[in-house]
């Protein structure tokens, strides 16, 4: 295989995945405990409208992400992501891969191109999702 200096950049959410990986993970995480759920519902009147617009989405997601991760160390966060990814792989998370995007990504890899996946999702979540598809070591992930 001849290595090419070409790079290809893919967005994770909306291009490789149909849906918002962070949003699906947040929803599932907040549903894991009554306290998280009730606190999340209390935050929703302020955070909800911000989630509707792409430019303000980070401001709306930040308090919900904080709530979903409160009290978790890195190992627990990795476990949470792994559990979510396992459900996504089984098709029970509401998140699905876009085969056309994956096929295009695979073509670039087969041609020896450097592939970068960019995302507003946590890099650890994105990496976990790509690892589950066997892509993690073959692509570079840039996330928040």
mmCIF file of C-alpha atoms in Angstrom:
data_model
loop_
_atom_site.group_PDB
_atom_site.id
_atom_site.type_symbol
_atom_site.label_atom_id
_atom_site.label_comp_id
_atom_site.label_asym_id
_atom_site.label_seq_id
_atom_site.Cartn_x
_atom_site.Cartn_y
_atom_site.Cartn_z
ATOM 1 C CA UNK A 1 0.000 0.000 0.000
ATOM 2 C CA UNK A 2 1.397 3.374 -0.986
ATOM 3 C CA UNK A 3 1.095 6.040 1.694
ATOM 4 C CA UNK A 4 -0.392 9.322 0.530
ATOM 5 C CA UNK A 5 0.022 12.655 2.304
ATOM 6 C CA UNK A 6 -3.683 13.397 1.896
ATOM 7 C CA UNK A 7 -5.787 13.959 4.978
ATOM 8 C CA UNK A 8 -9.526 13.476 5.321
ATOM 9 C CA UNK A 9 -11.558 15.047 8.123
ATOM 10 C CA UNK A 10 -14.885 13.641 9.292
ATOM 11 C CA UNK A 11 -17.367 14.952 11.827
ATOM 12 C CA UNK A 12 -18.511 12.236 14.200
ATOM 13 C CA UNK A 13 -22.059 13.374 14.972
ATOM 14 C CA UNK A 14 -24.193 13.800 11.895
ATOM 15 C CA UNK A 15 -21.649 12.356 9.452
ATOM 16 C CA UNK A 16 -20.461 9.053 10.888
ATOM 17 C CA UNK A 17 -23.279 8.812 13.413
ATOM 18 C CA UNK A 18 -26.940 9.630 12.907
ATOM 19 C CA UNK A 19 -27.564 11.680 16.002
ATOM 20 C CA UNK A 20 -25.719 13.364 18.822
ATOM 21 C CA UNK A 21 -23.539 10.915 20.742
ATOM 22 C CA UNK A 22 -23.144 13.208 23.741
ATOM 23 C CA UNK A 23 -26.875 13.920 23.866
ATOM 24 C CA UNK A 24 -27.736 10.223 23.846
ATOM 25 C CA UNK A 25 -25.125 9.479 26.513
ATOM 26 C CA UNK A 26 -26.292 12.403 28.673
ATOM 27 C CA UNK A 27 -29.901 11.283 28.485
ATOM 28 C CA UNK A 28 -29.008 7.741 29.492
ATOM 29 C CA UNK A 29 -26.698 8.950 32.257
ATOM 30 C CA UNK A 30 -29.294 11.252 33.765
ATOM 31 C CA UNK A 31 -31.798 8.406 33.777
ATOM 32 C CA UNK A 32 -29.490 6.216 35.909
ATOM 33 C CA UNK A 33 -30.546 7.789 39.204
ATOM 34 C CA UNK A 34 -33.583 9.596 40.531
ATOM 35 C CA UNK A 35 -31.430 12.352 41.990
ATOM 36 C CA UNK A 36 -29.678 13.004 38.658
ATOM 37 C CA UNK A 37 -32.989 12.889 36.834
ATOM 38 C CA UNK A 38 -34.777 15.310 39.172
ATOM 39 C CA UNK A 39 -31.824 17.711 39.178
ATOM 40 C CA UNK A 40 -31.641 17.488 35.388
ATOM 41 C CA UNK A 41 -35.337 18.295 35.127
ATOM 42 C CA UNK A 42 -34.806 21.304 37.385
ATOM 43 C CA UNK A 43 -31.982 22.506 35.105
ATOM 44 C CA UNK A 44 -33.976 21.954 31.910
ATOM 45 C CA UNK A 45 -35.888 25.275 31.852
ATOM 46 C CA UNK A 46 -32.556 27.133 31.707
ATOM 47 C CA UNK A 47 -30.468 24.618 29.760
ATOM 48 C CA UNK A 48 -33.159 23.320 27.379
ATOM 49 C CA UNK A 49 -33.567 26.410 25.172
ATOM 50 C CA UNK A 50 -29.782 26.677 24.855
ATOM 51 C CA UNK A 51 -29.615 23.109 23.562
ATOM 52 C CA UNK A 52 -31.854 23.982 20.615
ATOM 53 C CA UNK A 53 -29.340 26.248 18.878
ATOM 54 C CA UNK A 54 -25.919 25.027 17.695
ATOM 55 C CA UNK A 55 -24.063 28.130 18.909
ATOM 56 C CA UNK A 56 -25.489 27.998 22.421
ATOM 57 C CA UNK A 57 -25.571 24.194 22.710
ATOM 58 C CA UNK A 58 -22.279 23.968 24.662
ATOM 59 C CA UNK A 59 -23.622 26.387 27.279
ATOM 60 C CA UNK A 60 -26.773 24.302 27.673
ATOM 61 C CA UNK A 61 -24.944 20.981 27.724
ATOM 62 C CA UNK A 62 -22.279 21.994 30.252
ATOM 63 C CA UNK A 63 -24.443 21.895 33.407
ATOM 64 C CA UNK A 64 -26.065 18.644 32.271
ATOM 65 C CA UNK A 65 -22.676 17.105 31.523
ATOM 66 C CA UNK A 66 -21.421 18.217 34.924
ATOM 67 C CA UNK A 67 -24.470 16.621 36.550
ATOM 68 C CA UNK A 68 -24.012 13.374 34.608
ATOM 69 C CA UNK A 69 -20.367 13.127 35.619
ATOM 70 C CA UNK A 70 -20.601 14.424 39.182
ATOM 71 C CA UNK A 71 -18.780 12.088 41.533
ATOM 72 C CA UNK A 72 -17.245 9.980 38.763
ATOM 73 C CA UNK A 73 -13.519 9.428 38.587
ATOM 74 C CA UNK A 74 -11.851 8.654 35.259
ATOM 75 C CA UNK A 75 -12.332 4.896 35.645
ATOM 76 C CA UNK A 76 -16.059 5.306 36.336
ATOM 77 C CA UNK A 77 -16.425 7.703 33.404
ATOM 78 C CA UNK A 78 -14.668 5.238 31.109
ATOM 79 C CA UNK A 79 -16.983 2.491 32.384
ATOM 80 C CA UNK A 80 -20.018 4.677 31.703
ATOM 81 C CA UNK A 81 -18.829 5.358 28.160
ATOM 82 C CA UNK A 82 -18.056 1.648 27.633
ATOM 83 C CA UNK A 83 -21.538 0.662 28.776
ATOM 84 C CA UNK A 84 -23.106 3.255 26.479
ATOM 85 C CA UNK A 85 -20.970 2.110 23.535
ATOM 86 C CA UNK A 86 -21.986 -1.508 24.154
ATOM 87 C CA UNK A 87 -25.653 -0.468 23.985
ATOM 88 C CA UNK A 88 -24.956 1.529 20.826
ATOM 89 C CA UNK A 89 -23.319 -1.522 19.253
ATOM 90 C CA UNK A 90 -26.386 -3.612 20.146
ATOM 91 C CA UNK A 91 -28.645 -0.926 18.668
ATOM 92 C CA UNK A 92 -30.397 -0.161 21.970
ATOM 93 C CA UNK A 93 -29.100 3.372 22.601
ATOM 94 C CA UNK A 94 -30.987 5.221 19.867
ATOM 95 C CA UNK A 95 -27.671 6.041 18.202
ATOM 96 C CA UNK A 96 -26.763 4.471 14.881
ATOM 97 C CA UNK A 97 -23.838 4.524 12.500
ATOM 98 C CA UNK A 98 -24.192 5.946 9.012
ATOM 99 C CA UNK A 99 -22.874 3.258 6.720
ATOM 100 C CA UNK A 100 -22.210 5.663 3.856
ATOM 101 C CA UNK A 101 -19.981 7.818 6.059
ATOM 102 C CA UNK A 102 -18.140 4.751 7.359
ATOM 103 C CA UNK A 103 -17.629 3.442 3.822
ATOM 104 C CA UNK A 104 -16.145 6.773 2.753
ATOM 105 C CA UNK A 105 -13.867 6.819 5.799
ATOM 106 C CA UNK A 106 -12.733 3.255 5.066
ATOM 107 C CA UNK A 107 -11.950 4.217 1.444
ATOM 108 C CA UNK A 108 -9.677 7.005 2.669
ATOM 109 C CA UNK A 109 -7.913 4.623 5.048
ATOM 110 C CA UNK A 110 -7.478 2.044 2.271
ATOM 111 C CA UNK A 111 -5.851 4.737 0.122
ATOM 112 C CA UNK A 112 -3.349 5.474 2.898
ATOM 113 C CA UNK A 113 -4.834 8.842 3.811
ATOM 114 C CA UNK A 114 -4.542 10.274 7.292
ATOM 115 C CA UNK A 115 -8.082 10.345 8.740
ATOM 116 C CA UNK A 116 -9.092 12.743 11.492
ATOM 117 C CA UNK A 117 -12.449 12.543 13.270
ATOM 118 C CA UNK A 118 -13.485 15.831 14.873
ATOM 119 C CA UNK A 119 -16.316 16.205 17.320
ATOM 120 C CA UNK A 120 -17.860 18.362 19.971
ATOM 121 C CA UNK A 121 -18.325 15.177 21.999
ATOM 122 C CA UNK A 122 -15.901 14.256 24.747
ATOM 123 C CA UNK A 123 -12.808 12.810 23.062
ATOM 124 C CA UNK A 124 -12.976 9.766 25.339
ATOM 125 C CA UNK A 125 -16.551 9.014 24.256
ATOM 126 C CA UNK A 126 -15.683 9.481 20.574
ATOM 127 C CA UNK A 127 -12.601 7.278 20.933
ATOM 128 C CA UNK A 128 -14.669 4.573 22.643
ATOM 129 C CA UNK A 129 -17.260 4.624 19.856
ATOM 130 C CA UNK A 130 -14.595 4.423 17.147
ATOM 131 C CA UNK A 131 -12.704 1.686 19.020
ATOM 132 C CA UNK A 132 -15.880 -0.412 19.025
ATOM 133 C CA UNK A 133 -15.974 -0.160 15.233
ATOM 134 C CA UNK A 134 -12.316 -1.144 14.937
ATOM 135 C CA UNK A 135 -11.342 2.347 13.836
ATOM 136 C CA UNK A 136 -9.826 3.760 17.016
ATOM 137 C CA UNK A 137 -6.190 2.966 16.244
ATOM 138 C CA UNK A 138 -6.560 3.888 12.586
ATOM 139 C CA UNK A 139 -7.875 7.436 12.997
ATOM 140 C CA UNK A 140 -6.966 10.523 14.997
ATOM 141 C CA UNK A 141 -9.727 11.862 17.260
ATOM 142 C CA UNK A 142 -10.066 15.539 18.140
ATOM 143 C CA UNK A 143 -12.821 16.175 20.669
ATOM 144 C CA UNK A 144 -13.669 18.368 23.617
#
